[in-house]
XYZ file of C-alpha atoms in Angstrom:
590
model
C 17.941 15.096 28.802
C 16.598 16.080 25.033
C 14.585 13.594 23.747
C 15.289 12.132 20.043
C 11.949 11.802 19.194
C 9.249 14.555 18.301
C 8.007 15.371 21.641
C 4.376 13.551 22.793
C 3.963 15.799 25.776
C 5.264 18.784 27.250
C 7.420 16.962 29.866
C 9.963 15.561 26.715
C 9.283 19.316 24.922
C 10.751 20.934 28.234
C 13.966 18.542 27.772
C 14.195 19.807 24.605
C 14.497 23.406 26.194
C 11.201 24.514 24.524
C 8.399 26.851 26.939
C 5.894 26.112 24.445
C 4.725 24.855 21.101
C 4.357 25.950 17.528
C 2.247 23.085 15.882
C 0.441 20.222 17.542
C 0.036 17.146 14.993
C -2.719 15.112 15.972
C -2.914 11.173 14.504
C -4.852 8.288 15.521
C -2.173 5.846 14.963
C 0.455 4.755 17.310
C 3.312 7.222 17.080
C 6.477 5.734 15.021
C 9.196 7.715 14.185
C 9.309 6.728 10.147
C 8.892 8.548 7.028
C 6.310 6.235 5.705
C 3.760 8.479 8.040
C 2.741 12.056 6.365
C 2.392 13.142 10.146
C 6.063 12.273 10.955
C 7.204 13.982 7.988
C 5.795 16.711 8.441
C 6.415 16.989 11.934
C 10.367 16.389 11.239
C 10.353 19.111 8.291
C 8.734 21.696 10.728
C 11.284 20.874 13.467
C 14.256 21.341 11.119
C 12.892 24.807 10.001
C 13.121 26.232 13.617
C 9.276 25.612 14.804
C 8.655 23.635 17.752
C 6.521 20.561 17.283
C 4.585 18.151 19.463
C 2.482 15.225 18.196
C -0.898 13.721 19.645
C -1.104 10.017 19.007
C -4.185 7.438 19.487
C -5.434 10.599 21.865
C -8.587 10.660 24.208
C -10.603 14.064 24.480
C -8.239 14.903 27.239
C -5.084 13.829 25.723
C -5.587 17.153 22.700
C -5.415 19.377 25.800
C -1.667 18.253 27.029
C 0.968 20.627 24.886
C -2.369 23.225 25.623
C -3.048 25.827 22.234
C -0.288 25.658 19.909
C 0.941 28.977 18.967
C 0.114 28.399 15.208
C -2.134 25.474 14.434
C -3.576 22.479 15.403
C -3.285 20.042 11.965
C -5.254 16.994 11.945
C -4.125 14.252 9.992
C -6.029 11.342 11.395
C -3.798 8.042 10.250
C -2.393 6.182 7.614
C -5.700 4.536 6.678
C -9.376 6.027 6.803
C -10.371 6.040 10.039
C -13.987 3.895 9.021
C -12.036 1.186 6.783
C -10.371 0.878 10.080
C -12.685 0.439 12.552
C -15.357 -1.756 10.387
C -15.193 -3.850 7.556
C -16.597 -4.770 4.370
C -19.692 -5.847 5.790
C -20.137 -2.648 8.065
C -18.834 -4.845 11.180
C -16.636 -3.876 13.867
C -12.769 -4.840 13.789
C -11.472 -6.519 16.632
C -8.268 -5.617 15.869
C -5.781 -1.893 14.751
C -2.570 -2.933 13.324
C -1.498 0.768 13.516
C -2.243 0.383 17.351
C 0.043 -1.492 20.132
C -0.079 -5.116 20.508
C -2.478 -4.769 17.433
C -5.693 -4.000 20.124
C -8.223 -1.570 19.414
C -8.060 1.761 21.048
C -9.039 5.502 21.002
C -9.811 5.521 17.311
C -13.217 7.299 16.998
C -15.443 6.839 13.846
C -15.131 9.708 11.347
C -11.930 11.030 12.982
C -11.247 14.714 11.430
C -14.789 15.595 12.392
C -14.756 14.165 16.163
C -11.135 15.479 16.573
C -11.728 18.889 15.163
C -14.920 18.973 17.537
C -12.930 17.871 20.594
C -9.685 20.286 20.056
C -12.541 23.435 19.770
C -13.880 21.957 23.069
C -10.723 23.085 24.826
C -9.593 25.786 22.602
C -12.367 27.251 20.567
C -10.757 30.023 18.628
C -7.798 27.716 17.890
C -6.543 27.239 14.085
C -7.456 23.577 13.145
C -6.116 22.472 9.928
C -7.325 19.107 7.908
C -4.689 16.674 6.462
C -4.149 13.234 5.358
C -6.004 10.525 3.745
C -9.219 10.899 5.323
C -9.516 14.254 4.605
C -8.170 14.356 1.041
C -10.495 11.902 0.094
C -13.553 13.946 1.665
C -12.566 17.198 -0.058
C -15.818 17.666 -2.011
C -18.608 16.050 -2.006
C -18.409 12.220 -1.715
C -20.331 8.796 -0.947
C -20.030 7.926 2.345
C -20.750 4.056 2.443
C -21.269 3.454 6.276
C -23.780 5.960 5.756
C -25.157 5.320 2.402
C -25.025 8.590 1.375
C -23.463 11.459 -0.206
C -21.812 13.617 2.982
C -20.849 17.005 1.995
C -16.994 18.244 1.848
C -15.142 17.439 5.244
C -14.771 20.765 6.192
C -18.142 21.522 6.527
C -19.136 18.685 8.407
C -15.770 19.106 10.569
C -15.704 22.653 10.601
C -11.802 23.075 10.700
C -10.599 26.323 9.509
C -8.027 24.374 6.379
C -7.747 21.886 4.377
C -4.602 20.423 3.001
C -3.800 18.098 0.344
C -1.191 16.507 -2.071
C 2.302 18.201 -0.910
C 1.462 18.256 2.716
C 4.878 18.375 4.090
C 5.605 21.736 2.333
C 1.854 22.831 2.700
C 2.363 22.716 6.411
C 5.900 24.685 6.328
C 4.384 27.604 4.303
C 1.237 27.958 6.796
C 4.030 27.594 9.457
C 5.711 30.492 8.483
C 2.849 32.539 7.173
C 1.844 32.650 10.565
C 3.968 32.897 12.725
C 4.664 36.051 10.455
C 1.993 37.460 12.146
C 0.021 36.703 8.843
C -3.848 35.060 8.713
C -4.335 31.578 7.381
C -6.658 33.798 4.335
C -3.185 34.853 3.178
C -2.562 31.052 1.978
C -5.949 30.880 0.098
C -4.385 31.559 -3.593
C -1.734 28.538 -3.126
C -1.407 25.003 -4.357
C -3.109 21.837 -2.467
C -5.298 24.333 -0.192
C -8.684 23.770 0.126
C -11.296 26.672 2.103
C -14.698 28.182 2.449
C -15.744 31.166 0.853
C -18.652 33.148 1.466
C -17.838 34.658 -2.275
C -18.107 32.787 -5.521
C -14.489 32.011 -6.902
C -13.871 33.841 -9.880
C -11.984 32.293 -12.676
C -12.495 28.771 -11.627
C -13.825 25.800 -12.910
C -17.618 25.634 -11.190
C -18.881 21.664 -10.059
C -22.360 20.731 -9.835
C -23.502 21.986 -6.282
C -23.773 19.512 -3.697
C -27.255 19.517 -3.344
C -27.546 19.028 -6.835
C -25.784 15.848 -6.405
C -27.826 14.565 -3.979
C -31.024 15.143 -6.243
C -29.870 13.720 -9.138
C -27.138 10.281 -9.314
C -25.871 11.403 -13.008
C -24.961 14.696 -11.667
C -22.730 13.371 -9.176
C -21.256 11.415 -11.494
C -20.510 14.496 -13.815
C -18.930 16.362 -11.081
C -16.919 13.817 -9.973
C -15.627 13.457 -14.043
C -15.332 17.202 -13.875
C -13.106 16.964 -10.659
C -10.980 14.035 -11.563
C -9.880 15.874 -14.708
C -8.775 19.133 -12.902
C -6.642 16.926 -10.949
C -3.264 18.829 -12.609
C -0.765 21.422 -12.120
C -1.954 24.307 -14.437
C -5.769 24.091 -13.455
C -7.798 27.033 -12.622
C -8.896 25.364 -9.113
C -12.500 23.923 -8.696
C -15.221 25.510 -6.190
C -18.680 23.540 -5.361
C -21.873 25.375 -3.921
C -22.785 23.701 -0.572
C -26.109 25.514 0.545
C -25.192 29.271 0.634
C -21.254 28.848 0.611
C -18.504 27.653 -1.568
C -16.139 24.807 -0.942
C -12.747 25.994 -3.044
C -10.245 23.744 -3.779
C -6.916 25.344 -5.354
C -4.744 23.257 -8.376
C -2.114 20.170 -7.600
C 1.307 21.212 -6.410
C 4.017 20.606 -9.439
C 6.554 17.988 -8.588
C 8.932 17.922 -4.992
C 12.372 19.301 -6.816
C 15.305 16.387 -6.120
C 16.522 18.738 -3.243
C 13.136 19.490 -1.551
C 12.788 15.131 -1.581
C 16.722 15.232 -0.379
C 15.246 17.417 2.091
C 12.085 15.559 3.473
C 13.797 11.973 3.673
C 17.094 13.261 5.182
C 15.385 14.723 8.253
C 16.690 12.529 12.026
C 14.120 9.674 11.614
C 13.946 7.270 14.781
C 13.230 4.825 12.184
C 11.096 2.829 15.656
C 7.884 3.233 17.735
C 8.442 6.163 20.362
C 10.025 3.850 23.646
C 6.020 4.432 25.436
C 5.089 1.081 23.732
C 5.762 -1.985 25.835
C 4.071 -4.374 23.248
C 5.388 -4.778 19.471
C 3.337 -2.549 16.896
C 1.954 -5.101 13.777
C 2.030 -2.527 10.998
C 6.274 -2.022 12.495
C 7.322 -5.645 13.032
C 5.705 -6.826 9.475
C 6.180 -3.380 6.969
C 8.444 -1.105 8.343
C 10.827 -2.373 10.179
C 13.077 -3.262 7.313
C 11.417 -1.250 4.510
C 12.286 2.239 3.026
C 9.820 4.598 1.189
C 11.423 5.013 -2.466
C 8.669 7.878 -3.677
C 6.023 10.081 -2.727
C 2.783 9.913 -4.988
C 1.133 6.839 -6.876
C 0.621 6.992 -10.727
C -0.638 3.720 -11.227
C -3.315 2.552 -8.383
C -6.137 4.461 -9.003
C -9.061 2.307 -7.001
C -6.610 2.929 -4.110
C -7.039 6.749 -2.626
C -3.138 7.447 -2.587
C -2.973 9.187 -5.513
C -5.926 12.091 -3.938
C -3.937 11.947 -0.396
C -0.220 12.411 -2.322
C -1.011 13.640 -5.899
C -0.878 11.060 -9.543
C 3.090 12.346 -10.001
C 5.944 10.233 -9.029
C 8.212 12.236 -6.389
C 10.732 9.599 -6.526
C 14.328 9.951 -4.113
C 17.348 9.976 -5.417
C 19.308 6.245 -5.154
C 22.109 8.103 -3.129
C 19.869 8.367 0.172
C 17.752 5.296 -0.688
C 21.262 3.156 -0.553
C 21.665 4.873 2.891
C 18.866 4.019 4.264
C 19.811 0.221 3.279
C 23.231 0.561 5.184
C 21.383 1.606 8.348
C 18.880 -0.762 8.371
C 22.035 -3.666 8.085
C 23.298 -2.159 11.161
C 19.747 -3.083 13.132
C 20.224 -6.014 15.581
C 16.450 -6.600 14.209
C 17.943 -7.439 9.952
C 17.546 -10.648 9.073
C 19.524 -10.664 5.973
C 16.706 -9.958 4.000
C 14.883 -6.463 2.344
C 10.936 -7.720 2.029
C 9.261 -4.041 1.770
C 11.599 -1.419 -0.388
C 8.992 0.668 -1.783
C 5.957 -0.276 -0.170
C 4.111 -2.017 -3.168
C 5.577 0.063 -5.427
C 8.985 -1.233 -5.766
C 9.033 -1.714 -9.895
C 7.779 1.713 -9.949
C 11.483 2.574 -9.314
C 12.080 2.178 -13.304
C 9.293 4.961 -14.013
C 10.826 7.736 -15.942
C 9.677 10.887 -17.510
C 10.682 11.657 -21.339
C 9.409 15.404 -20.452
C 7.612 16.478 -17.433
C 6.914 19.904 -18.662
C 4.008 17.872 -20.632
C 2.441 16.524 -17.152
C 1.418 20.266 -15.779
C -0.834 20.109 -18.473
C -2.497 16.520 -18.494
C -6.117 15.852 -17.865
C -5.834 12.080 -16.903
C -6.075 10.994 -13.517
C -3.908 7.828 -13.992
C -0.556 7.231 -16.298
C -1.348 3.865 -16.875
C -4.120 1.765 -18.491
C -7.427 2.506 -18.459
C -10.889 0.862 -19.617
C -10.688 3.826 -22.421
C -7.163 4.470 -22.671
C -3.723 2.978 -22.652
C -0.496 3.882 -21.206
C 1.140 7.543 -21.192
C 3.348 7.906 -24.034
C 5.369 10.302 -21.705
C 6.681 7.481 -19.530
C 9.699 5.494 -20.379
C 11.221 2.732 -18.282
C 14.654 2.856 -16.409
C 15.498 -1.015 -15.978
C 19.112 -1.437 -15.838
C 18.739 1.663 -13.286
C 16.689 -0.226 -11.400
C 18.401 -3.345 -11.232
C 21.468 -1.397 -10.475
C 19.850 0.091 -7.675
C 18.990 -3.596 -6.307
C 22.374 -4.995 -6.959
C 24.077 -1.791 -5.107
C 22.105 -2.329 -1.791
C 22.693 -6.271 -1.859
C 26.332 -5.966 -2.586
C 26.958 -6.916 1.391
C 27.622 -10.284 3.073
C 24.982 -9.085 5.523
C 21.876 -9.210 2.800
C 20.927 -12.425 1.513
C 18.177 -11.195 -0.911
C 16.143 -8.426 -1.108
C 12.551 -9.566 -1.897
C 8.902 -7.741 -2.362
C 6.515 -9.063 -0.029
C 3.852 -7.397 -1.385
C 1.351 -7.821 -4.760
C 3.472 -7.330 -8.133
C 2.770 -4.332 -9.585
C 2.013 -5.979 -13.248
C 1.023 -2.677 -15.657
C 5.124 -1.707 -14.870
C 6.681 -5.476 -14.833
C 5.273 -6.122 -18.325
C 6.303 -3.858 -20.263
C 9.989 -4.566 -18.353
C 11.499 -7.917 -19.274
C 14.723 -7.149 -17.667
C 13.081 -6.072 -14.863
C 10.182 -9.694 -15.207
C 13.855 -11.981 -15.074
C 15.662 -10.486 -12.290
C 11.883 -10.347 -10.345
C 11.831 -14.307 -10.666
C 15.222 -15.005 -9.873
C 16.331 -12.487 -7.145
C 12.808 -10.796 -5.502
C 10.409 -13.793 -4.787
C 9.996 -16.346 -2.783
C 8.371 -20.175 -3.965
C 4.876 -17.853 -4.246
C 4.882 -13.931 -5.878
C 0.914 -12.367 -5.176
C -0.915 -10.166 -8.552
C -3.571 -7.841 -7.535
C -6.063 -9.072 -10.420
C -9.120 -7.486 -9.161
C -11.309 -9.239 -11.474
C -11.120 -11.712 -14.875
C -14.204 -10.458 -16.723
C -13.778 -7.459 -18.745
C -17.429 -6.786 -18.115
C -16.324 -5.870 -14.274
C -12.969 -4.589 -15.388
C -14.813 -1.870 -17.952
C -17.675 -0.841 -15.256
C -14.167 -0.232 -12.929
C -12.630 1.801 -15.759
C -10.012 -1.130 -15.315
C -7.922 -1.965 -18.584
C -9.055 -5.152 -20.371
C -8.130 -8.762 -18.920
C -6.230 -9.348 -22.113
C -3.588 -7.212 -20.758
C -3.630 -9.096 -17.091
C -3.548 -12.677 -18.466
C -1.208 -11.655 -21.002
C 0.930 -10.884 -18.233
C 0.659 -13.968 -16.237
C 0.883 -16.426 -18.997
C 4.539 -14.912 -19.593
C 5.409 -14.952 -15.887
C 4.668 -18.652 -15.690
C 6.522 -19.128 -18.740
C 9.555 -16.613 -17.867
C 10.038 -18.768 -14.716
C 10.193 -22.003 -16.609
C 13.065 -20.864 -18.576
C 14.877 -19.302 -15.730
C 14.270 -22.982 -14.292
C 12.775 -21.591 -10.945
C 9.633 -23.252 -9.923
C 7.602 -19.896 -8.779
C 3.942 -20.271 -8.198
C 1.496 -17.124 -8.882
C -1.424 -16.841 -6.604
C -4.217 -13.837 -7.802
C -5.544 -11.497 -5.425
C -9.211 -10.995 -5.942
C -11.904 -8.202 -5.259
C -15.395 -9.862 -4.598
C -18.592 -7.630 -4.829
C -16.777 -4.977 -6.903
C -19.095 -2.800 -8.869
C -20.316 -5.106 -11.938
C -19.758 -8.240 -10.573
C -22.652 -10.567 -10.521
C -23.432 -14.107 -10.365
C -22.764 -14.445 -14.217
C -19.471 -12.535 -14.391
C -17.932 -14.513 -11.799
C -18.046 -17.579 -13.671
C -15.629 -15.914 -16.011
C -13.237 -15.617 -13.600
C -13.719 -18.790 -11.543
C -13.056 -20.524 -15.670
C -10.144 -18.281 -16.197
C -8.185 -19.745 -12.919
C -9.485 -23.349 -12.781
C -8.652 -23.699 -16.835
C -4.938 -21.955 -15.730
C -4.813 -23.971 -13.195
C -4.299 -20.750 -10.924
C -3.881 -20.481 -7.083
C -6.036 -17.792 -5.359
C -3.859 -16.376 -3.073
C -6.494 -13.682 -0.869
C -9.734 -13.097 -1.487
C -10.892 -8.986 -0.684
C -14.490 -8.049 -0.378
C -14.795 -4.489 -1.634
C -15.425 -1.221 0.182
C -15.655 1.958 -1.457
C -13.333 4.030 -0.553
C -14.190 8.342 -0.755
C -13.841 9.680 -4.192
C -12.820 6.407 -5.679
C -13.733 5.640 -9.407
C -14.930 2.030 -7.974
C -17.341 3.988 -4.823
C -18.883 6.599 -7.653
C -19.621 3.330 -9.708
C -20.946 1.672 -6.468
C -23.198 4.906 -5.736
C -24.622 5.625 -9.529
C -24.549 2.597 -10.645
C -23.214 4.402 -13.511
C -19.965 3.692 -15.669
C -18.518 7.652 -15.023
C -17.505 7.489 -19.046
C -20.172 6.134 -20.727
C -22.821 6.765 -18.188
C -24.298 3.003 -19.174
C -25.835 1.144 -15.740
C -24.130 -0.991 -14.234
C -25.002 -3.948 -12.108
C -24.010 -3.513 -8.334
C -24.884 -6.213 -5.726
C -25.634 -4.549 -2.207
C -27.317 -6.833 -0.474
C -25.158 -8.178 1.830
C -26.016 -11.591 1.960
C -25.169 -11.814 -1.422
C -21.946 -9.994 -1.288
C -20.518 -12.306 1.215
C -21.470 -15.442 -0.993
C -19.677 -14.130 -3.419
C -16.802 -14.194 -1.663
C -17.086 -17.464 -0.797
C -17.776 -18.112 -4.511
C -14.580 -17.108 -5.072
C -12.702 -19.064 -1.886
C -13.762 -21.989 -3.810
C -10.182 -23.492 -3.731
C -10.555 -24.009 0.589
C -11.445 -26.881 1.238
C -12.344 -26.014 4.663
C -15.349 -24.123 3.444
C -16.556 -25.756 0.221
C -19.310 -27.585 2.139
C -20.613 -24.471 3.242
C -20.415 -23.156 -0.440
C -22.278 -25.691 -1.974
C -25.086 -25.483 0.096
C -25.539 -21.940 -0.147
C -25.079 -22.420 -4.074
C -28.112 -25.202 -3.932
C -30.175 -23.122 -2.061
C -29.877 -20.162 -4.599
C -29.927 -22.698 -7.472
C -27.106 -21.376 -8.871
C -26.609 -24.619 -10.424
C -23.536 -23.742 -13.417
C -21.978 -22.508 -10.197
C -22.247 -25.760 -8.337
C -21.138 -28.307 -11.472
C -17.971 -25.711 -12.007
C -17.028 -25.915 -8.086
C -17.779 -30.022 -7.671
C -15.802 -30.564 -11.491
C -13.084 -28.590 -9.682
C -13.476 -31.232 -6.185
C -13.385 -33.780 -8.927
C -10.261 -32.996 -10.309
C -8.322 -32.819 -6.866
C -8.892 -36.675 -6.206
């Protein structure tokens, strides 16, 4: 009997009449048949182009041997997340727990995945074609700080030794090697195209040249300069970059220009299961609490840039069109599973729906690395807002007796909202609970400017008129902040301007997030230098971890729970302004 889902061993492959496979994708997350996963997309895209497809999830060393050698490749894209952030946390310590994983338990995720995978697939086939993908690997694609390591690791494909790399439009990067070789033609044949990355023995010619990588690692500034030099190649008309790494060169071609509307038609229209493959006996967290009822709106991330989404799927919006969006909302109604309710349409970037391009010729060209506010700049003047689209859009998939409300469960996305009143109005009437969550990352512009972060003005700016907006709508909605603690700049000084800024507001910390660098992150090139990458000026950075976690609890201040513990730690470091701003606070909840 053919099997719905992308085949996970050779047994469901056979039903599907295939004697062997083209491509074996490899993840270290529990398979689920959704288009929020690059892997599945890929996967489906492949399968609808004629080539025969298996995928390897949370495998052992054993498990990379069951489809045996692929007739093409082997591609490697090792999760959703980085494969470190998910086995330890901020403070280097082991997680219990996977939500990618069944029943949320920790499994056959290895530490740096891509290079332990890689070295496991050549232990059963060694002249098999191995290609890099992902996050992990599109965040390691030069060289990079390495925090569990504390210290700069060269590109991923030397350390991994894979044959490719691949990066921004990886559905479409994996159909061309697809059909380059089964063509008969050598992965070399790829090496002048868009969002592939290789090793030459030769020095590129006509490129733009980085500081070598051991140049880097002699000299902090330098690194800082290449990673300035690589952030503003990040575009559709550049040369390509290459980087010297002892006697060979790690080349990395330009950014793919923008999916077309039919090539996104195309990707999101494939036969997603929409479900974890039927192997799973227990529920999957990251399923039951994100995608069960959620639908991906866009591919690419113009406005996060401390997150690594926008080097894993590229700065440009690749958004859907509404049509198959609104479809997607008419089959999730039909689940058993719908509760009347939409919490995750667009993943966290739900406002960025509205985002609209006066002329995109103008992108191909554009040096920045982020359309939105920075420390030095403000927003693109090539980006217009869509509102009444948007709402549209909202009241379209609601217009049902089966959906109650449609709501965003995740942090408001504030740079969009406020420059969008229509958009601020039908947000606190329609799309939040009693609570809505703002990723605030920090109050003191001192922090904000070392994180190339726009000033607080704009962020408090915002939330005074959300409070007030929801006064006059007469909805009592609360707004808790999301905080980073130990980010690059913070200190025991600038975090008085933030605890003042919420206790004078009266605000309600919702989560509290101790930092980690992530790869080739403006934040972990700050954390490494201790340089701001602009203005080269130091910058304060608090690595002791001791320190880092009392922070944190600095800024837990509102728990009650814990405030004993805080004030003794506070004492003992006689941080005594501290202390009288964290008892005033006790004071004034009696």
């Amino acid at each position: 009997m053919k099997t719905d889902f992308i085949p996970i061993n050779m047994d469901e492959a056979k039903r599907n009449g295939w004697k062997y496979i083209d491509v074996v994708i490899v993840t270290c997350d529990a398979y689920i048949d959704h288009p929020w996963y690059e892997a599945v997309r890929s996967a489906r895209v492949l399968i609808s182009s004629g080539f025969k497809v298996g995928i390897v999830s949370d495998p052992t060393k054993e498990d990379l041997a069951k489809f045996g050698k692929p007739r093409l490749f082997f591609l490697v894209i090792t999760g959703k997340e980085d494969s470190m952030v998910m086995n330890y946390s901020a403070y280097k310590k082991y997680r219990s727990s996977d939500p990618y994983q069944s029943g949320g338990k920790r499994s056959n995720r290895p530490d740096r995945a891509a290079i332990t995978l890689t070295s496991n697939i050549r232990s059963h086939f060694k002249d098999a074609v191995v290609v890099l993908g992902g996050n992990e690997a599109s965040t390691r694609r030069v060289t990079h700080y390495d925090y569990w390591s504390n210290k700069l690791r060269k590109p991923i494909l030397f350390d991994s030794k894979a044959d490719l790399l691949i990066f921004d439009k990886i559905e479409l990067n994996c159909l061309r090697l697809a059909k380059h070789m089964r063509g008969s033609l050598g992965i070399e044949t790829l090496y002048n195209q868009p969002g592939i990355a290789y090793i030459s023995k030769e020095e590129p010619l006509n490129m733009v040249k980085l500081p070598s990588h051991e140049d880097c690692e002699k000299d902090k500034v330098c690194y800082v300069d290449m990673y300035r030099i690589f952030l503003s190649e990040l575009n559709f008309s550049s040369k390509g970059i290459y980087q010297k790494v002892m006697n060979r060169y790690m080349v990395i071609n330009r950014l793919h220009k923008p999916y077309t509307e039919d090539q996104m038609i195309d990707i999101f229209s494939q036969s997603y299961k929409n479900r974890p493959h039927f192997i799973y006996k227990e529920p999957i967290p990251i399923f039951e609490k994100l995608l069960a009822t959620g639908i991906v709106t866009q591919i690419g991330d113009p406005v996060n840039l401390n997150f690594n989404s926008f080097l894993t799927e590229g700065k440009d919006i690749n958004k859907r069109p509404f049509g198959g969006i609104i479809k997607d909302s008419h089959r999730i109604k039909k689940l058993r599973s719908f509760k009347a309710t939409f919490k995750n349409i667009g993943y966290g970037k739900m406002e960025q729906m509205a985002i609209e391009l006066k002329n995109r010729i103008k992108c191909e060209d554009c040096k920045r690395y982020t359309c939105f506010e920075t420390a030095g700049k403000s927003m693109c003047s090539n980006i217009v807002f869509n509102e009444q689209k948007y709402i549209d859009l909202l009241k379209t998939i609601s217009e049902s007796k089966s959906v109650r409300q449609i709501l965003d469960s995740t942090t408001i996305d504030y740079r969009v909202m406020d420059k969008c009143d229509d958009i601020i109005k039908d947000y606190i009437k329609l799309r939040t609970g009693m609570k809505a969550l703002i990723n605030s990352n920090s109050f003191s512009d001192k922090v904000r400017r070392a994180n190339d972060l726009e000033e607080s003005k704009q962020l408090k700016g915002f939330i005074t008129k959300y409070i007030k907006k929801s006064g006059e709508y007469g909805k009592n909605r609360s707004l808790e902040v999301v905080l980073n603690s130990s980010l690059p700049g913070e200190t025991f000084e600038t975090v008085k301007e933030t605890l003042k800024y919420v206790m004078d507001n009266e605000l309600i910390i919702g989560e509290v997030r101790p930092f980690i660098p992530l790869p080739l992150t403006v934040q972990s090139v700050v954390y490494y230098s201790e340089k701001n990458i602009f203005s080269f000026e130091d910058v304060d950075v608090i690595k002791d971890t001791e320190e880092k976690k009392l922070l944190e609890k600095i800024l837990n201040f509102q728990k009650k729970g814990k405030r004993k513990d805080l004030k003794y730690h506070l004492k003992r470091k006689k941080l005594n302004n501290i202390l009288n701003m964290v008892e005033k606070y006790e004071a004034s909840e009696l």
